[in-house]
JSON list of C-alpha atoms in Angstrom, two decimals:
[
{"chain": "A", "resi": 1, "resn": "MET", "atom": "CA", "xyz": [-14.10, 27.02, -20.52]},
{"chain": "A", "resi": 2, "resn": "LYS", "atom": "CA", "xyz": [-13.65, 23.43, -21.30]},
{"chain": "A", "resi": 3, "resn": "ILE", "atom": "CA", "xyz": [-10.87, 21.68, -19.46]},
{"chain": "A", "resi": 4, "resn": "THR", "atom": "CA", "xyz": [-8.56, 18.86, -21.12]},
{"chain": "A", "resi": 5, "resn": "MET", "atom": "CA", "xyz": [-6.77, 16.05, -19.62]},
{"chain": "A", "resi": 6, "resn": "GLN", "atom": "CA", "xyz": [-3.33, 15.60, -20.47]},
{"chain": "A", "resi": 7, "resn": "PRO", "atom": "CA", "xyz": [-1.57, 12.48, -19.88]},
{"chain": "A", "resi": 8, "resn": "VAL", "atom": "CA", "xyz": [1.35, 13.19, -17.17]},
{"chain": "A", "resi": 9, "resn": "SER", "atom": "CA", "xyz": [5.08, 12.00, -18.59]},
{"chain": "A", "resi": 10, "resn": "ASP", "atom": "CA", "xyz": [7.82, 10.74, -15.92]},
{"chain": "A", "resi": 11, "resn": "ALA", "atom": "CA", "xyz": [9.55, 13.92, -16.49]},
{"chain": "A", "resi": 12, "resn": "GLN", "atom": "CA", "xyz": [6.52, 15.67, -15.33]},
{"chain": "A", "resi": 13, "resn": "LEU", "atom": "CA", "xyz": [5.84, 13.68, -12.14]},
{"chain": "A", "resi": 14, "resn": "GLU", "atom": "CA", "xyz": [7.75, 16.52, -10.00]},
{"chain": "A", "resi": 15, "resn": "ALA", "atom": "CA", "xyz": [5.48, 19.17, -11.18]},
{"chain": "A", "resi": 16, "resn": "LEU", "atom": "CA", "xyz": [2.56, 16.79, -10.52]},
{"chain": "A", "resi": 17, "resn": "ALA", "atom": "CA", "xyz": [3.73, 16.38, -6.80]},
{"chain": "A", "resi": 18, "resn": "ALA", "atom": "CA", "xyz": [4.15, 20.06, -6.46]},
{"chain": "A", "resi": 19, "resn": "LEU", "atom": "CA", "xyz": [0.35, 20.56, -7.63]},
{"chain": "A", "resi": 20, "resn": "ALA", "atom": "CA", "xyz": [-0.53, 17.66, -5.36]},
{"chain": "A", "resi": 21, "resn": "ASP", "atom": "CA", "xyz": [1.08, 19.32, -2.48]},
{"chain": "A", "resi": 22, "resn": "GLU", "atom": "CA", "xyz": [-0.46, 22.67, -3.11]},
{"chain": "A", "resi": 23, "resn": "ILE", "atom": "CA", "xyz": [-4.12, 21.23, -3.32]},
{"chain": "A", "resi": 24, "resn": "TRP", "atom": "CA", "xyz": [-3.61, 18.87, -0.22]},
{"chain": "A", "resi": 25, "resn": "HIS", "atom": "CA", "xyz": [-2.16, 21.82, 2.01]},
{"chain": "A", "resi": 26, "resn": "GLU", "atom": "CA", "xyz": [-5.17, 24.15, 1.14]},
{"chain": "A", "resi": 27, "resn": "PHE", "atom": "CA", "xyz": [-7.73, 21.60, 1.01]},
{"chain": "A", "resi": 28, "resn": "PHE", "atom": "CA", "xyz": [-7.45, 19.29, 3.93]},
{"chain": "A", "resi": 29, "resn": "PRO", "atom": "CA", "xyz": [-6.53, 20.86, 7.13]},
{"chain": "A", "resi": 30, "resn": "SER", "atom": "CA", "xyz": [-10.03, 20.77, 8.03]},
{"chain": "A", "resi": 31, "resn": "ILE", "atom": "CA", "xyz": [-10.44, 17.04, 7.56]},
{"chain": "A", "resi": 32, "resn": "ILE", "atom": "CA", "xyz": [-6.88, 15.72, 8.67]},
{"chain": "A", "resi": 33, "resn": "SER", "atom": "CA", "xyz": [-3.97, 16.64, 10.46]},
{"chain": "A", "resi": 34, "resn": "GLU", "atom": "CA", "xyz": [-1.05, 18.54, 9.15]},
{"chain": "A", "resi": 35, "resn": "GLY", "atom": "CA", "xyz": [0.87, 15.57, 9.84]},
{"chain": "A", "resi": 36, "resn": "GLN", "atom": "CA", "xyz": [-1.19, 13.21, 8.09]},
{"chain": "A", "resi": 37, "resn": "ILE", "atom": "CA", "xyz": [-1.42, 15.32, 5.00]},
{"chain": "A", "resi": 38, "resn": "ASN", "atom": "CA", "xyz": [2.50, 15.44, 4.82]},
{"chain": "A", "resi": 39, "resn": "TYR", "atom": "CA", "xyz": [2.51, 11.50, 5.32]},
{"chain": "A", "resi": 40, "resn": "MET", "atom": "CA", "xyz": [0.22, 10.89, 2.83]},
{"chain": "A", "resi": 41, "resn": "LEU", "atom": "CA", "xyz": [1.88, 13.34, 0.44]},
{"chain": "A", "resi": 42, "resn": "LYS", "atom": "CA", "xyz": [4.99, 11.83, 0.90]},
{"chain": "A", "resi": 43, "resn": "LYS", "atom": "CA", "xyz": [3.63, 7.95, 0.63]},
{"chain": "A", "resi": 44, "resn": "PHE", "atom": "CA", "xyz": [1.28, 8.55, -2.11]},
{"chain": "A", "resi": 45, "resn": "GLN", "atom": "CA", "xyz": [1.49, 11.69, -3.97]},
{"chain": "A", "resi": 46, "resn": "SER", "atom": "CA", "xyz": [5.28, 11.98, -4.42]},
{"chain": "A", "resi": 47, "resn": "ALA", "atom": "CA", "xyz": [7.18, 11.78, -7.36]},
{"chain": "A", "resi": 48, "resn": "PRO", "atom": "CA", "xyz": [8.91, 8.56, -6.32]},
{"chain": "A", "resi": 49, "resn": "ALA", "atom": "CA", "xyz": [5.66, 7.06, -4.93]},
{"chain": "A", "resi": 50, "resn": "MET", "atom": "CA", "xyz": [3.50, 8.07, -8.26]},
{"chain": "A", "resi": 51, "resn": "ARG", "atom": "CA", "xyz": [6.86, 6.78, -10.14]},
{"chain": "A", "resi": 52, "resn": "GLU", "atom": "CA", "xyz": [6.24, 2.90, -8.37]},
{"chain": "A", "resi": 53, "resn": "GLN", "atom": "CA", "xyz": [2.70, 3.13, -8.80]},
{"chain": "A", "resi": 54, "resn": "ILE", "atom": "CA", "xyz": [2.98, 3.68, -12.74]},
{"chain": "A", "resi": 55, "resn": "ALA", "atom": "CA", "xyz": [5.55, 1.02, -12.83]},
{"chain": "A", "resi": 56, "resn": "THR", "atom": "CA", "xyz": [3.79, -1.73, -10.60]},
{"chain": "A", "resi": 57, "resn": "GLY", "atom": "CA", "xyz": [0.55, -0.97, -10.30]},
{"chain": "A", "resi": 58, "resn": "GLY", "atom": "CA", "xyz": [-0.54, 0.36, -13.84]},
{"chain": "A", "resi": 59, "resn": "TYR", "atom": "CA", "xyz": [-1.71, 3.80, -12.72]},
{"chain": "A", "resi": 60, "resn": "ARG", "atom": "CA", "xyz": [-2.17, 6.47, -15.25]},
{"chain": "A", "resi": 61, "resn": "TYR", "atom": "CA", "xyz": [-1.82, 10.41, -14.05]},
{"chain": "A", "resi": 62, "resn": "TYR", "atom": "CA", "xyz": [-3.54, 13.36, -16.10]},
{"chain": "A", "resi": 63, "resn": "PHE", "atom": "CA", "xyz": [-3.22, 17.00, -15.74]},
{"chain": "A", "resi": 64, "resn": "VAL", "atom": "CA", "xyz": [-6.38, 18.50, -15.49]},
{"chain": "A", "resi": 65, "resn": "MET", "atom": "CA", "xyz": [-5.91, 21.53, -18.14]},
{"chain": "A", "resi": 66, "resn": "ARG", "atom": "CA", "xyz": [-7.68, 24.84, -18.52]},
{"chain": "A", "resi": 67, "resn": "GLY", "atom": "CA", "xyz": [-5.96, 26.74, -21.31]},
{"chain": "A", "resi": 68, "resn": "ASP", "atom": "CA", "xyz": [-2.09, 26.41, -20.39]},
{"chain": "A", "resi": 69, "resn": "GLU", "atom": "CA", "xyz": [-2.86, 26.06, -16.69]},
{"chain": "A", "resi": 70, "resn": "ALA", "atom": "CA", "xyz": [-2.77, 22.67, -14.90]},
{"chain": "A", "resi": 71, "resn": "ILE", "atom": "CA", "xyz": [-5.82, 23.50, -12.27]},
{"chain": "A", "resi": 72, "resn": "GLY", "atom": "CA", "xyz": [-6.12, 19.68, -11.01]},
{"chain": "A", "resi": 73, "resn": "TYR", "atom": "CA", "xyz": [-5.11, 16.01, -11.64]},
{"chain": "A", "resi": 74, "resn": "ILE", "atom": "CA", "xyz": [-6.68, 12.68, -12.02]},
{"chain": "A", "resi": 75, "resn": "GLY", "atom": "CA", "xyz": [-4.82, 9.18, -11.02]},
{"chain": "A", "resi": 76, "resn": "ILE", "atom": "CA", "xyz": [-6.68, 6.05, -12.27]},
{"chain": "A", "resi": 77, "resn": "GLN", "atom": "CA", "xyz": [-5.50, 2.23, -11.80]},
{"chain": "A", "resi": 78, "resn": "PRO", "atom": "CA", "xyz": [-7.35, -0.13, -14.22]},
{"chain": "A", "resi": 79, "resn": "GLU", "atom": "CA", "xyz": [-8.03, -3.62, -12.35]},
{"chain": "A", "resi": 80, "resn": "ASP", "atom": "CA", "xyz": [-9.78, -6.66, -13.16]},
{"chain": "A", "resi": 81, "resn": "GLU", "atom": "CA", "xyz": [-13.41, -5.94, -13.76]},
{"chain": "A", "resi": 82, "resn": "LEU", "atom": "CA", "xyz": [-13.37, -2.28, -12.46]},
{"chain": "A", "resi": 83, "resn": "LEU", "atom": "CA", "xyz": [-11.55, 1.00, -13.00]},
{"chain": "A", "resi": 84, "resn": "PHE", "atom": "CA", "xyz": [-9.89, 2.59, -9.65]},
{"chain": "A", "resi": 85, "resn": "LEU", "atom": "CA", "xyz": [-10.02, 6.19, -9.23]},
{"chain": "A", "resi": 86, "resn": "SER", "atom": "CA", "xyz": [-7.42, 6.92, -6.83]},
{"chain": "A", "resi": 87, "resn": "LYS", "atom": "CA", "xyz": [-7.16, 10.94, -7.27]},
{"chain": "A", "resi": 88, "resn": "LEU", "atom": "CA", "xyz": [-9.31, 13.39, -8.62]},
{"chain": "A", "resi": 89, "resn": "TYR", "atom": "CA", "xyz": [-8.41, 17.08, -7.26]},
{"chain": "A", "resi": 90, "resn": "LEU", "atom": "CA", "xyz": [-8.94, 20.67, -8.56]},
{"chain": "A", "resi": 91, "resn": "LYS", "atom": "CA", "xyz": [-7.60, 23.90, -6.97]},
{"chain": "A", "resi": 92, "resn": "LYS", "atom": "CA", "xyz": [-9.98, 25.50, -4.73]},
{"chain": "A", "resi": 93, "resn": "GLU", "atom": "CA", "xyz": [-10.88, 28.57, -7.38]},
{"chain": "A", "resi": 94, "resn": "TYR", "atom": "CA", "xyz": [-11.75, 26.09, -9.72]},
{"chain": "A", "resi": 95, "resn": "ARG", "atom": "CA", "xyz": [-14.24, 24.23, -7.54]},
{"chain": "A", "resi": 96, "resn": "GLY", "atom": "CA", "xyz": [-17.81, 24.54, -8.11]},
{"chain": "A", "resi": 97, "resn": "HIS", "atom": "CA", "xyz": [-17.63, 25.32, -11.86]},
{"chain": "A", "resi": 98, "resn": "GLY", "atom": "CA", "xyz": [-18.82, 22.22, -13.56]},
{"chain": "A", "resi": 99, "resn": "TYR", "atom": "CA", "xyz": [-14.98, 20.97, -13.90]},
{"chain": "A", "resi": 100, "resn": "GLY", "atom": "CA", "xyz": [-15.40, 18.15, -11.22]},
{"chain": "A", "resi": 101, "resn": "ARG", "atom": "CA", "xyz": [-18.17, 16.70, -13.58]},
{"chain": "A", "resi": 102, "resn": "GLN", "atom": "CA", "xyz": [-16.28, 16.72, -16.49]},
{"chain": "A", "resi": 103, "resn": "MET", "atom": "CA", "xyz": [-13.36, 14.98, -14.60]},
{"chain": "A", "resi": 104, "resn": "ILE", "atom": "CA", "xyz": [-15.53, 12.13, -13.97]},
{"chain": "A", "resi": 105, "resn": "ASP", "atom": "CA", "xyz": [-16.87, 12.00, -17.47]},
{"chain": "A", "resi": 106, "resn": "PHE", "atom": "CA", "xyz": [-13.32, 11.37, -18.50]},
{"chain": "A", "resi": 107, "resn": "VAL", "atom": "CA", "xyz": [-12.86, 8.71, -16.09]},
{"chain": "A", "resi": 108, "resn": "VAL", "atom": "CA", "xyz": [-16.09, 7.07, -17.03]},
{"chain": "A", "resi": 109, "resn": "GLN", "atom": "CA", "xyz": [-15.03, 7.38, -20.38]},
{"chain": "A", "resi": 110, "resn": "GLN", "atom": "CA", "xyz": [-11.77, 5.84, -19.77]},
{"chain": "A", "resi": 111, "resn": "ALA", "atom": "CA", "xyz": [-13.28, 2.85, -18.04]},
{"chain": "A", "resi": 112, "resn": "ARG", "atom": "CA", "xyz": [-15.42, 2.08, -21.12]},
{"chain": "A", "resi": 113, "resn": "GLU", "atom": "CA", "xyz": [-12.73, 2.22, -23.36]},
{"chain": "A", "resi": 114, "resn": "LEU", "atom": "CA", "xyz": [-10.55, -0.13, -20.89]},
{"chain": "A", "resi": 115, "resn": "GLY", "atom": "CA", "xyz": [-14.00, -2.51, -21.10]},
{"chain": "A", "resi": 116, "resn": "LYS", "atom": "CA", "xyz": [-14.45, -2.18, -17.48]},
{"chain": "A", "resi": 117, "resn": "SER", "atom": "CA", "xyz": [-17.99, -2.65, -15.74]},
{"chain": "A", "resi": 118, "resn": "GLY", "atom": "CA", "xyz": [-17.68, 0.42, -13.19]},
{"chain": "A", "resi": 119, "resn": "VAL", "atom": "CA", "xyz": [-15.66, 2.95, -11.58]},
{"chain": "A", "resi": 120, "resn": "TYR", "atom": "CA", "xyz": [-14.79, 2.83, -7.92]},
{"chain": "A", "resi": 121, "resn": "LEU", "atom": "CA", "xyz": [-13.12, 5.10, -5.42]},
{"chain": "A", "resi": 122, "resn": "THR", "atom": "CA", "xyz": [-12.56, 6.03, -1.80]},
{"chain": "A", "resi": 123, "resn": "VAL", "atom": "CA", "xyz": [-13.06, 9.32, -0.19]},
{"chain": "A", "resi": 124, "resn": "ASN", "atom": "CA", "xyz": [-12.72, 10.39, 3.39]},
{"chain": "A", "resi": 125, "resn": "ARG", "atom": "CA", "xyz": [-16.03, 10.20, 5.34]},
{"chain": "A", "resi": 126, "resn": "PHE", "atom": "CA", "xyz": [-15.84, 13.70, 6.40]},
{"chain": "A", "resi": 127, "resn": "ASN", "atom": "CA", "xyz": [-15.10, 14.96, 3.01]},
{"chain": "A", "resi": 128, "resn": "ASP", "atom": "CA", "xyz": [-18.77, 16.34, 2.66]},
{"chain": "A", "resi": 129, "resn": "GLY", "atom": "CA", "xyz": [-17.98, 18.31, -0.50]},
{"chain": "A", "resi": 130, "resn": "SER", "atom": "CA", "xyz": [-16.62, 15.43, -2.23]},
{"chain": "A", "resi": 131, "resn": "VAL", "atom": "CA", "xyz": [-19.09, 13.03, -0.82]},
{"chain": "A", "resi": 132, "resn": "GLY", "atom": "CA", "xyz": [-21.75, 15.26, -2.35]},
{"chain": "A", "resi": 133, "resn": "VAL", "atom": "CA", "xyz": [-20.14, 15.39, -5.66]},
{"chain": "A", "resi": 134, "resn": "TYR", "atom": "CA", "xyz": [-20.20, 11.79, -6.01]},
{"chain": "A", "resi": 135, "resn": "HIS", "atom": "CA", "xyz": [-23.56, 10.99, -5.07]},
{"chain": "A", "resi": 136, "resn": "ALA", "atom": "CA", "xyz": [-24.72, 13.92, -7.41]},
{"chain": "A", "resi": 137, "resn": "THR", "atom": "CA", "xyz": [-22.94, 12.21, -10.32]},
{"chain": "A", "resi": 138, "resn": "GLY", "atom": "CA", "xyz": [-24.53, 8.73, -9.57]},
{"chain": "A", "resi": 139, "resn": "PHE", "atom": "CA", "xyz": [-21.98, 7.35, -7.60]},
{"chain": "A", "resi": 140, "resn": "GLU", "atom": "CA", "xyz": [-23.11, 5.04, -4.54]},
{"chain": "A", "resi": 141, "resn": "VAL", "atom": "CA", "xyz": [-21.78, 3.98, -1.38]},
{"chain": "A", "resi": 142, "resn": "VAL", "atom": "CA", "xyz": [-21.00, -0.02, -1.25]},
{"chain": "A", "resi": 143, "resn": "ARG", "atom": "CA", "xyz": [-19.35, 0.23, 2.03]},
{"chain": "A", "resi": 144, "resn": "THR", "atom": "CA", "xyz": [-17.02, 2.00, 4.68]},
{"chain": "A", "resi": 145, "resn": "GLN", "atom": "CA", "xyz": [-13.80, 1.04, 5.42]},
{"chain": "A", "resi": 146, "resn": "ALA", "atom": "CA", "xyz": [-10.71, 2.04, 7.75]},
{"chain": "A", "resi": 147, "resn": "THR", "atom": "CA", "xyz": [-7.40, 1.78, 6.24]},
{"chain": "A", "resi": 148, "resn": "ASP", "atom": "CA", "xyz": [-4.32, 1.52, 8.46]},
{"chain": "A", "resi": 149, "resn": "ILE", "atom": "CA", "xyz": [-1.70, 3.59, 6.39]},
{"chain": "A", "resi": 150, "resn": "GLY", "atom": "CA", "xyz": [1.23, 3.43, 8.87]},
{"chain": "A", "resi": 151, "resn": "SER", "atom": "CA", "xyz": [2.59, 5.64, 11.32]},
{"chain": "A", "resi": 152, "resn": "GLY", "atom": "CA", "xyz": [-0.32, 5.66, 13.41]},
{"chain": "A", "resi": 153, "resn": "TYR", "atom": "CA", "xyz": [-2.53, 7.13, 10.60]},
{"chain": "A", "resi": 154, "resn": "VAL", "atom": "CA", "xyz": [-5.87, 5.60, 9.22]},
{"chain": "A", "resi": 155, "resn": "MET", "atom": "CA", "xyz": [-8.14, 6.77, 6.15]},
{"chain": "A", "resi": 156, "resn": "ASP", "atom": "CA", "xyz": [-11.55, 6.62, 7.30]},
{"chain": "A", "resi": 157, "resn": "ASP", "atom": "CA", "xyz": [-13.49, 6.38, 4.09]},
{"chain": "A", "resi": 158, "resn": "TYR", "atom": "CA", "xyz": [-16.58, 5.24, 2.18]},
{"chain": "A", "resi": 159, "resn": "VAL", "atom": "CA", "xyz": [-16.13, 3.29, -0.80]},
{"chain": "A", "resi": 160, "resn": "PHE", "atom": "CA", "xyz": [-18.37, 4.73, -3.76]},
{"chain": "A", "resi": 161, "resn": "GLN", "atom": "CA", "xyz": [-19.03, 2.86, -7.13]},
{"chain": "A", "resi": 162, "resn": "LEU", "atom": "CA", "xyz": [-20.69, 3.39, -10.25]},
{"chain": "A", "resi": 163, "resn": "SER", "atom": "CA", "xyz": [-21.71, 1.08, -12.94]},
{"chain": "A", "resi": 164, "resn": "VAL", "atom": "CA", "xyz": [-20.67, 1.81, -16.77]}
]
């Protein structure tokens, strides 16, 4: 079944935050601690955090819809030359069905429509599945980075980039 991307309205940010909470708690325990998951959800994926990102950072959020069901979400931020792919997540049962590629194609199309020269993203260096997906869709690692996000937590990431 084909998926569609539906822009998230301000009134839908609580539902988006709940979806993020569900996905993060089933996906990340094998990569980062429960404490870091909860911290990052509050700091980056809560409704107030996303509302602030939209208001001050120009972020755009989309539900990934399969029929009437939100099965994932995307968050992008247009920057000067590039489009930052901040968030791309799918519920567990929908991974491995080609939806991730459709989501990436959507992001690339957004970059083209916005006149950007490429898309970049960060991904946890120990997130083997996502690292594989980005390699398979043409992204290349341009550097590694460790970012202190507060409260003793660090994001240890690859930075991937794709020219469009």
